[in-house]
Every structure is written in structure tokens, then in C-alpha cells.
CSV table of C-alpha atoms and ligand atoms in Angstrom, one decimal:
chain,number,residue,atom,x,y,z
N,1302,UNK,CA,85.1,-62.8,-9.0
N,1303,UNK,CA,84.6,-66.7,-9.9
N,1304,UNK,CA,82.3,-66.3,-12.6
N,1305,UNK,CA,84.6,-69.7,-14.5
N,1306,UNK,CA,83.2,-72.0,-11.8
N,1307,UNK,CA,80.2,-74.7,-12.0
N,1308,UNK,CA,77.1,-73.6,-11.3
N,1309,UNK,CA,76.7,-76.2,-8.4
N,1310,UNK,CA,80.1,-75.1,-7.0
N,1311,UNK,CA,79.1,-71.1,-6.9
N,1312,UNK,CA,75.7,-72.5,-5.5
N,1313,UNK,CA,77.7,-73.9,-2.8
N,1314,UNK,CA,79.6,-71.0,-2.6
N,1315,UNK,CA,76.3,-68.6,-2.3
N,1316,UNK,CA,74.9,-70.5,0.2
N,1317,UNK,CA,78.2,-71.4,2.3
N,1318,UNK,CA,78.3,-67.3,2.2
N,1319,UNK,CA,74.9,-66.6,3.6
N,1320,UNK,CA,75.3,-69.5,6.1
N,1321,UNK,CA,78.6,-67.9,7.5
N,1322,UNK,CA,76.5,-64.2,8.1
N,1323,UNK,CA,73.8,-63.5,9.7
N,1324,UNK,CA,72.8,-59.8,8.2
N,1325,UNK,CA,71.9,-60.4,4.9
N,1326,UNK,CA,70.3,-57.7,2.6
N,1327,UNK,CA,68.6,-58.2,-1.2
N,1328,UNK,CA,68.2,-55.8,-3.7
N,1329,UNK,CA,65.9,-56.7,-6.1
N,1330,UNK,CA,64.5,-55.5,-9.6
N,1331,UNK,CA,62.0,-56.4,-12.4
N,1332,UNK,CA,63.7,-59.5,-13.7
N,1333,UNK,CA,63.1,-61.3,-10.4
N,1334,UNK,CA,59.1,-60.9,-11.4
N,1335,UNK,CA,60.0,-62.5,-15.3
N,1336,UNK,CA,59.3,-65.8,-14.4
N,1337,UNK,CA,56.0,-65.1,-12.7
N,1338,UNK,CA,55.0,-63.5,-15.8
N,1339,UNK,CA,55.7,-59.8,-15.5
N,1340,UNK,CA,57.7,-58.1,-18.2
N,1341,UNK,CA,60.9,-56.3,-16.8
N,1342,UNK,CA,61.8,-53.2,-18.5
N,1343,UNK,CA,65.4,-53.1,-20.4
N,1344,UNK,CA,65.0,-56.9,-22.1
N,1345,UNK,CA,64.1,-57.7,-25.5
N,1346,UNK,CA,60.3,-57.4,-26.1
N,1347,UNK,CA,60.6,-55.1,-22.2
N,1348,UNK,CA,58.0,-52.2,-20.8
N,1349,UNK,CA,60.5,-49.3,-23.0
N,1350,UNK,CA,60.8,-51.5,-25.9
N,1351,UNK,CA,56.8,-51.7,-26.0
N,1352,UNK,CA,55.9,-48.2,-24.5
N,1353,UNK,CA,56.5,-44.7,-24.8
N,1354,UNK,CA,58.3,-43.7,-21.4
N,1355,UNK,CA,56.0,-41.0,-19.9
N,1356,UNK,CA,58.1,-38.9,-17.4
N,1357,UNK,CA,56.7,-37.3,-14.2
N,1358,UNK,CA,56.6,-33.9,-15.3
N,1359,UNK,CA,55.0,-34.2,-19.0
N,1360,UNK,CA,52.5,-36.4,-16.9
N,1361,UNK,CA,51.9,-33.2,-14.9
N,1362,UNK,CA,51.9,-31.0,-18.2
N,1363,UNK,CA,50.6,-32.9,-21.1
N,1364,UNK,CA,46.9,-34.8,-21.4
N,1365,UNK,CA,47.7,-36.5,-24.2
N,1366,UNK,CA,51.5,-38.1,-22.3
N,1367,UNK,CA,48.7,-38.3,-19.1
N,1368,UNK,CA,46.6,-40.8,-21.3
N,1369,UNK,CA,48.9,-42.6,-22.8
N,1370,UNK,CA,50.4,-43.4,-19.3
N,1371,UNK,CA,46.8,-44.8,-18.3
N,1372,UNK,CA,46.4,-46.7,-20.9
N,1373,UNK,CA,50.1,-48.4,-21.0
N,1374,UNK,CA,49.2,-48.6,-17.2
N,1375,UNK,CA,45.8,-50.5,-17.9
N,1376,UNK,CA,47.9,-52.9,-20.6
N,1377,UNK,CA,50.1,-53.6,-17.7
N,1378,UNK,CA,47.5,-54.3,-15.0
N,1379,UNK,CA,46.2,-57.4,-16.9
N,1380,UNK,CA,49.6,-58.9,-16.9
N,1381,UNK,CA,50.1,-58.0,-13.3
N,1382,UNK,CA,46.6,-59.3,-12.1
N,1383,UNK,CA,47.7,-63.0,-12.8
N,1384,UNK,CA,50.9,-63.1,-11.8
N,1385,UNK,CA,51.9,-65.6,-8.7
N,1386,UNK,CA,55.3,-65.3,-7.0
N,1387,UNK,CA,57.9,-67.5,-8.2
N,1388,UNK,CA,60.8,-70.0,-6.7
N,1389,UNK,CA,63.3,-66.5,-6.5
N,1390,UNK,CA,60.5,-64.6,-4.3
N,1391,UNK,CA,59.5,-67.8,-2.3
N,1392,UNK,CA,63.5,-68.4,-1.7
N,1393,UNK,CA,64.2,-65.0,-0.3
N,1394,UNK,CA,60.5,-65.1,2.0
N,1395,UNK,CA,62.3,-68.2,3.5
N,1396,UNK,CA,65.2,-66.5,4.2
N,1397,UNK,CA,64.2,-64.3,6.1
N,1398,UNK,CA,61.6,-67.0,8.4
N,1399,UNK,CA,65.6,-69.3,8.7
N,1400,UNK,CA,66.3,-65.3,10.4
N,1401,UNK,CA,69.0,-64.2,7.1
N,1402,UNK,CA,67.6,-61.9,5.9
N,1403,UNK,CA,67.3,-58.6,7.9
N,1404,UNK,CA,66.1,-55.9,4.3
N,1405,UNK,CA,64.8,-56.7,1.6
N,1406,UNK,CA,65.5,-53.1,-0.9
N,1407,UNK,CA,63.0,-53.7,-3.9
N,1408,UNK,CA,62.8,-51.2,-7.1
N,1409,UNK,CA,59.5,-53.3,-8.2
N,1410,UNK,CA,56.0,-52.2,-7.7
N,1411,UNK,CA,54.5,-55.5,-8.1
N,1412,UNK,CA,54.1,-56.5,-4.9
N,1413,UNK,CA,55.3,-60.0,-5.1
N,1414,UNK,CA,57.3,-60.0,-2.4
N,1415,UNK,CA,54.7,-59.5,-0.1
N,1416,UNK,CA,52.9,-62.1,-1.8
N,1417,UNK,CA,55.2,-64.3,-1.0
N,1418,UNK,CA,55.3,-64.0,2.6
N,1419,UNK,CA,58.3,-61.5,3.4
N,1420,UNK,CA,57.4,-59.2,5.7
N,1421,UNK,CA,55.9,-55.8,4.9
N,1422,UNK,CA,58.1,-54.2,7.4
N,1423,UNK,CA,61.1,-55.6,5.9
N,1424,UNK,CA,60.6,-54.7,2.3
N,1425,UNK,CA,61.9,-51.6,1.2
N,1426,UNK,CA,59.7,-50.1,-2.1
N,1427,UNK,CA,62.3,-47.5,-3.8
N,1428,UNK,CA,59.6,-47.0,-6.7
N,1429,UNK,CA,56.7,-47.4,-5.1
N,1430,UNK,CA,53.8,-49.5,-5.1
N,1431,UNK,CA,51.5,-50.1,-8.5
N,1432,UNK,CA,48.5,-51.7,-5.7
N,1433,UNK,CA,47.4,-48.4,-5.0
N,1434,UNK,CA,46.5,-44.9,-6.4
N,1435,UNK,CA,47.3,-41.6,-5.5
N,1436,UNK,CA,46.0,-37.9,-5.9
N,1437,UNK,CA,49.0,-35.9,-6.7
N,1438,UNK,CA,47.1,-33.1,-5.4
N,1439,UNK,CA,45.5,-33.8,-2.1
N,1440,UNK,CA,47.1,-37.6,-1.5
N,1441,UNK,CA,43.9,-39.1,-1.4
N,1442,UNK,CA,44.6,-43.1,-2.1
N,1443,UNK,CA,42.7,-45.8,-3.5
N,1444,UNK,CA,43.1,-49.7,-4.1
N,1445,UNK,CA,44.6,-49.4,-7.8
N,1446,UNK,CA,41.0,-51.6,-8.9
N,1447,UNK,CA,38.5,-49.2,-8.0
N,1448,UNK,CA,40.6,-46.6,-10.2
N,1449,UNK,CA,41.6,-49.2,-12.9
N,1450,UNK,CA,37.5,-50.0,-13.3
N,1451,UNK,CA,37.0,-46.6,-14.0
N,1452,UNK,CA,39.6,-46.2,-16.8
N,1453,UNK,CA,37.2,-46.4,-19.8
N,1454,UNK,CA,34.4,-44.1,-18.3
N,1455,UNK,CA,36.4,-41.5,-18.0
N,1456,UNK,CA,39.0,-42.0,-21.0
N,1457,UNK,CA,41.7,-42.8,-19.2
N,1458,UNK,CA,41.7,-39.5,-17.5
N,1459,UNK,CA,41.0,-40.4,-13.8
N,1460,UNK,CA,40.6,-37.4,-11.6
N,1461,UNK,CA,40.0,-37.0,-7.3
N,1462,UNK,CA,36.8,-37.4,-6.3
N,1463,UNK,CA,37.6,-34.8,-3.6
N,1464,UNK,CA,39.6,-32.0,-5.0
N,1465,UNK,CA,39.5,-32.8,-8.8
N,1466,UNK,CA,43.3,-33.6,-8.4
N,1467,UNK,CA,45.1,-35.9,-11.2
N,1468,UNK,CA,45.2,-39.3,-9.9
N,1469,UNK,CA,48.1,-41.5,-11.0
N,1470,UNK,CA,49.8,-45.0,-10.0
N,1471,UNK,CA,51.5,-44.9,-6.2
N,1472,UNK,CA,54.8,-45.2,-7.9
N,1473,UNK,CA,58.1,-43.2,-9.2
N,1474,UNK,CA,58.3,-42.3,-12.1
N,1475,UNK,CA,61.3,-40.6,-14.0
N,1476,UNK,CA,61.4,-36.9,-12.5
N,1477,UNK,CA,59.6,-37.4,-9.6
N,1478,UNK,CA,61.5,-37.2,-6.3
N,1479,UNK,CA,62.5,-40.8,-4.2
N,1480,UNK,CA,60.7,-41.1,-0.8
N,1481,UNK,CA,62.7,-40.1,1.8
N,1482,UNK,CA,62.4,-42.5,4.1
N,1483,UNK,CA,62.7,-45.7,2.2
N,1484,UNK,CA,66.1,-44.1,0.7
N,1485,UNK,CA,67.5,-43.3,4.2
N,1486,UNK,CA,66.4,-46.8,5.2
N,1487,UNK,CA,67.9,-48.5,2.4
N,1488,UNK,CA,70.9,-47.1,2.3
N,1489,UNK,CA,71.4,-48.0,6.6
N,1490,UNK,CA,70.8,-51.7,5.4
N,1491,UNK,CA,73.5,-51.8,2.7
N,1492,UNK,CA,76.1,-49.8,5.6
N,1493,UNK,CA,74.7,-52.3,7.8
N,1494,UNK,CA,74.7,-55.6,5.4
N,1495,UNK,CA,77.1,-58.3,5.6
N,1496,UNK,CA,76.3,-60.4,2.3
N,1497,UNK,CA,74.1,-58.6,-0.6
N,1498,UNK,CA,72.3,-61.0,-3.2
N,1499,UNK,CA,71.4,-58.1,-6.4
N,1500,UNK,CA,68.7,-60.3,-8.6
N,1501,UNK,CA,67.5,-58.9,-11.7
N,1502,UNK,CA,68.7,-55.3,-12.3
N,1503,UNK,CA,70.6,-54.2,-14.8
N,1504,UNK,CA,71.8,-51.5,-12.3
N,1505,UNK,CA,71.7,-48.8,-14.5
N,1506,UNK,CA,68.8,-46.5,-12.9
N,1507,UNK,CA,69.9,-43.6,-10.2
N,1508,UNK,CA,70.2,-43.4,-7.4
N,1509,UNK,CA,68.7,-47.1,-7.0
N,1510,UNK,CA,71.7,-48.6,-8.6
N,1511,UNK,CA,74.1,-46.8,-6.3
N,1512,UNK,CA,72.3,-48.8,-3.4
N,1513,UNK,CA,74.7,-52.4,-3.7
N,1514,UNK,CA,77.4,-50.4,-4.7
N,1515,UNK,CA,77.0,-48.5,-1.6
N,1516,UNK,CA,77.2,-51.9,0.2
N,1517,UNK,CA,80.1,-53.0,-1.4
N,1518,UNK,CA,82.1,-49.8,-0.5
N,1519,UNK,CA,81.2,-50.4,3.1
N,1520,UNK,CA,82.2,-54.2,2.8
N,1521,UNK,CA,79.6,-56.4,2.4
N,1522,UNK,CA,80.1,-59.7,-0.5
N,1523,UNK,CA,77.9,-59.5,-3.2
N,1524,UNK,CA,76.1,-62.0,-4.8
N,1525,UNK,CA,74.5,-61.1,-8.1
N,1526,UNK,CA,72.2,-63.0,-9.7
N,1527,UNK,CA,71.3,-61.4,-13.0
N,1528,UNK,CA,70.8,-63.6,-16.7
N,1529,UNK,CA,72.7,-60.2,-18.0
N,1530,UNK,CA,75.5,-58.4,-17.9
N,1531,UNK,CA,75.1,-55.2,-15.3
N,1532,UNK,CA,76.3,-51.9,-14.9
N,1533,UNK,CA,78.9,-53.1,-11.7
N,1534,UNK,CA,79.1,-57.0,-12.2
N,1535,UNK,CA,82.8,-56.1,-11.1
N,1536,UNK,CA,81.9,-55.8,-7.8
N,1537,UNK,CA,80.4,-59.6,-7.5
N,1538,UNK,CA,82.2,-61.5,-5.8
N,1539,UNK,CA,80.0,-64.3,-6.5
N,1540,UNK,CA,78.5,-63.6,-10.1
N,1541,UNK,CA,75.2,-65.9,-11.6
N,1542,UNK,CA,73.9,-65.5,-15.6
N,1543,UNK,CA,71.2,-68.1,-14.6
N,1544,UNK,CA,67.7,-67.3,-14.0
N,1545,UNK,CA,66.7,-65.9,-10.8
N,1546,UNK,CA,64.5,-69.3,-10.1
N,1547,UNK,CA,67.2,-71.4,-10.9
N,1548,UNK,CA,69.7,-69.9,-8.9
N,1549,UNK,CA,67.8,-68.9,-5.6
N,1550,UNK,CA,65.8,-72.5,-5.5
N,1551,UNK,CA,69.1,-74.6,-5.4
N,1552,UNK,CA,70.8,-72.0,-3.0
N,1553,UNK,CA,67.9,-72.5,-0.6
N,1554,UNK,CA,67.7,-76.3,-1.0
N,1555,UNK,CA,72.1,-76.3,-0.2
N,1556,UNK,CA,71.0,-74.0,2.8
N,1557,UNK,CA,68.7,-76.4,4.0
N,1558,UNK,CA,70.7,-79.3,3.7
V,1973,APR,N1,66.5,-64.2,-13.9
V,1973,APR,C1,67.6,-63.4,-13.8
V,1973,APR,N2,67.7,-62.2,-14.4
V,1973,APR,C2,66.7,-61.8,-15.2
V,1973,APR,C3,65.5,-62.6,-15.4
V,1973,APR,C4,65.5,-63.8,-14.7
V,1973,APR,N3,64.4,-64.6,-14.8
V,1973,APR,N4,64.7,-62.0,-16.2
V,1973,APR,C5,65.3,-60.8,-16.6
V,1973,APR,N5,66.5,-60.7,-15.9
V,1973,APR,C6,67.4,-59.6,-16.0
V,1973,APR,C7,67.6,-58.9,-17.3
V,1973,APR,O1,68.6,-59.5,-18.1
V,1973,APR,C8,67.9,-57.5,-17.0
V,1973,APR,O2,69.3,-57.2,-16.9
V,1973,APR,O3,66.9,-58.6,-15.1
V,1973,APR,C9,67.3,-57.3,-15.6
V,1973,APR,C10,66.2,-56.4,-15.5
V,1973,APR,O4,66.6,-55.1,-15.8
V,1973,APR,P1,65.6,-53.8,-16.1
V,1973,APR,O5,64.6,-54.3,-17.1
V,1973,APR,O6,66.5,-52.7,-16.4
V,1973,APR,O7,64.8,-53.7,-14.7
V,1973,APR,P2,65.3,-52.8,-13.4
V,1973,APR,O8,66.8,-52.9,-13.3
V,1973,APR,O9,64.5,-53.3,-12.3
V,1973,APR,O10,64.9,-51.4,-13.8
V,1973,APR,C11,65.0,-50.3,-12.9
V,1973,APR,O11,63.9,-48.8,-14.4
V,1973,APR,O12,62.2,-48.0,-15.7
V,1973,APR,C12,62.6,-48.3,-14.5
V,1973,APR,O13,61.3,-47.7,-12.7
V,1973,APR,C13,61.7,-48.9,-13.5
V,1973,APR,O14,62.2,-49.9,-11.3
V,1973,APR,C14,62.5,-49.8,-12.7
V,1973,APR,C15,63.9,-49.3,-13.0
């Protein structure tokens, strides 16, 4: 690990290691989306520091936990509804036009990767998607507007139109099972990757975490950009504290060069 370097010379390093490979993979998490305004969750002044965490089952059991969820979930919306993708999401889009990168593995729901320009085929959403809605009961789905416009009328208790189902975020929560297929899908692109750039996770939520390390058994380099320490920061071969702008902007323009 050459964390005791310049931060020019491990630029140069990151982008002499992407350069030399041509299947690269990133694995991203809620602190790529700080500097486009979104709150991660584990920071100071983060989404658990702020909120009661409401998991999937006492969202099943409990109105009052089911309300409180909605309303946290309304909160975040606003913040969500103005936020642009930044120099980390716009480095990693052109990546993968340059041909790099071949996944994309994503615990956020923000959809600012798409925003950007990477593909939807190439990004992998391990936690789901806040953009739309879902019945739990029937899987009925609905841009997450047309159910966030509702919130007030009906107390922040938003139930299916069709079956009287609870409705709730397209996204994982704590307790609730990992879809399938992204999971199998991810976990082929870290077997398969050559070079894995982590940015903003603190790595310390299952099985998401267990994704680069995955990638690391099967050995691929890791490049981990995080302004933190993280749960496996041994494994980083190439290890940034910087901010995920910062970092990904001048390892682009070194690409380029
Ligand atoms: N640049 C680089 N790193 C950053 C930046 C930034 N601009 N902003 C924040 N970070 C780092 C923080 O230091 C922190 O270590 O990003 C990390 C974000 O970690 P978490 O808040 O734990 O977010 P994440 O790892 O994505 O959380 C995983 O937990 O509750 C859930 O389901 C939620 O998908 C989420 C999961």
C-alpha cells in the first residue's frame, strides 16, 4: 500500500493502473454523491446521525416506524431533487465511453450515475433505486413523484391504489432480502475485474462490503478512494483520503493526457 506518496504521484499511479487494464470495475457508495449535495449515511451530521433507522420488518409491522420512514423519506427527497452529478460521477461516465470500464457495482439509490451518462445496463443497484415506488404487496410501481405528492393527503401513509398494499421506496432496507440478480451480477464483475476503484464506502454494510474484497481475493488491484478510513483499506493497493472529486477529476485528466 503507498498511502506515504504525493498525491500527484498516486494520481499517476491510479491512472498508469487503469491505463495498463482494460476490465475495470467501480464500487461505489454514498460519499461519492457528498459533493453533489446528498448526505451519506455514517459522517458527521449523516442520514443515521439525523434519523431514526427504520428496518424492513418494523416497516412491515409498525404504523407509527411506517410514518416516520415517509416522512424521513420526504426530508430526503428535497435534498435529492437538486442534486446534479459531480466531477467523481462524470469521471467514471467517461470511463467507461474511453471503453475502461466494463461494471459499475453502486450501493446508492440516487441515481446519479445514470445522470451522468453511464450506462443503465452497466450500473449495478445493490440497494435499489429511490426514483421509483413499490407495492410490497402486489409490485405495482410508480415514479417516486406521483407518490411523494401524495405524502401529506394521506399522512404519510401511502397505500396501492389496486390492492391496498403498503407502498414504500424501491430500495433495501435493513432486513429485507438483496436482489438476486444484481448480487450474482456483481459479484461475476469483481471475479472478472482487473483493477477495482471503491469510492466512498466505509465498507462496513453486508454483504455489499464483501463485494471488493471479493475482487481482491480473486486478484484484481484496488484503488480506494475514500476521505475516511474503511473497514479493509488493507487491501488498497493504491489508497486516496481526498475527496472523490478531487481524486477522480485529476485521474481522468492524467488518463487523457
Ligand atoms: N469523497 C470521498 N469520500 C467521501 C466523501 C467525498 N466527497 N464524502 C464522504 N466520504 C466518505 C465518508 O468518509 C464515509 O467513509 O464516504 C463514506 C460513506 O460511508 P457511509 O455513510 O457508511 O455510506 P455507504 O458506505 O454507502 O453506506 C452503505 O449503508 O445505511 C446504508 O443502505 C445504506 O447503501 C447504504 C449503506
Amino acid at each position: 500500500m503507498d498511502d506515504m506518496s504525493s498525491f500527484e504521484e498516486r494520481c499517476r499511479n491510479a491512472a498508469r493502473l487503469i491505463d495498463g487494464h482494460s476490465s475495470i470495475m467501480a464500487f461505489t457508495g454514498a460519499g461519492i454523491s457528498t459533493e453533489s449535495g446528498v448526505s451519506d449515511f455514517r459522517s458527521p451530521g449523516g442520514v443515521w446521525e439525523r434519523y431514526r433507522m427504520v428496518t424492513y420488518q418494523e416497516f412491515i409491522a409498525d404504523r407509527d416506524a411506517r410514518k416516520g420512514y415517509w416522512r424521513m423519506k420526504s426530508e430526503l427527497f428535497r435534498e435529492l431533487s437538486n442534486a446534479k452529478p459531480n466531477a467523481a460521477h462524470i469521471a467514471l461516465a467517461a470511463l467507461e465511453r474511453i471503453g475502461k470500464l466494463k461494471c459499475l457495482v453502486t450501493q446508492n439509490i440516487d441515481g446519479l450515475h445514470q445522470d451522468a451518462g453511464s450506462s443503465p445496463g452497466l450500473v449495478i443497484e445493490l440497494h435499489g433505486t429511490n426514483r421509483e415506488a413499490v407495492c410490497l404487496s402486489c409490485s405495482k410501481r410508480w415514479p417516486i413523484g406521483v407518490v411523494n405528492s401524495i405524502l401529506e393527503e394521506v399522512d404519510f401513509e401511502p397505500l396501492c391504489d389496486e390492492c391496498n398494499g403498503f407502498i414504500k421506496p424501491a430500495t433495501v432496507s435493513f432486513g429485507q432480502a438483496m436482489p438476486e440478480e444484481e448480487m450474482v451480477k456483481a459479484f461475476r464483475c469483481a471475479q472478472e475485474s482487473e483493477v477495482l476503484i471503491m469510492i466512498g464506502s466505509s465498507l462496513q454494510v453486508e454483504p455489499a462490503a464483501s463485494i471488493p474484497r471479493f475482487a481482491a481475493e480473486n486478484g484484481s488491484k484496488m484503488i480506494y478512494v475514500n476521505r475516511t478510513e474503511t473497514a479493509s483499506d488493507h487491501l488498497a493497493d493504491i489508497l486516496f483520503r481526498e475527496s472523490a472529486g478531487k481524486v477522480m477529476s485529476r485521474v481522468l485528466e492524467l488518463l487523457n493526457d
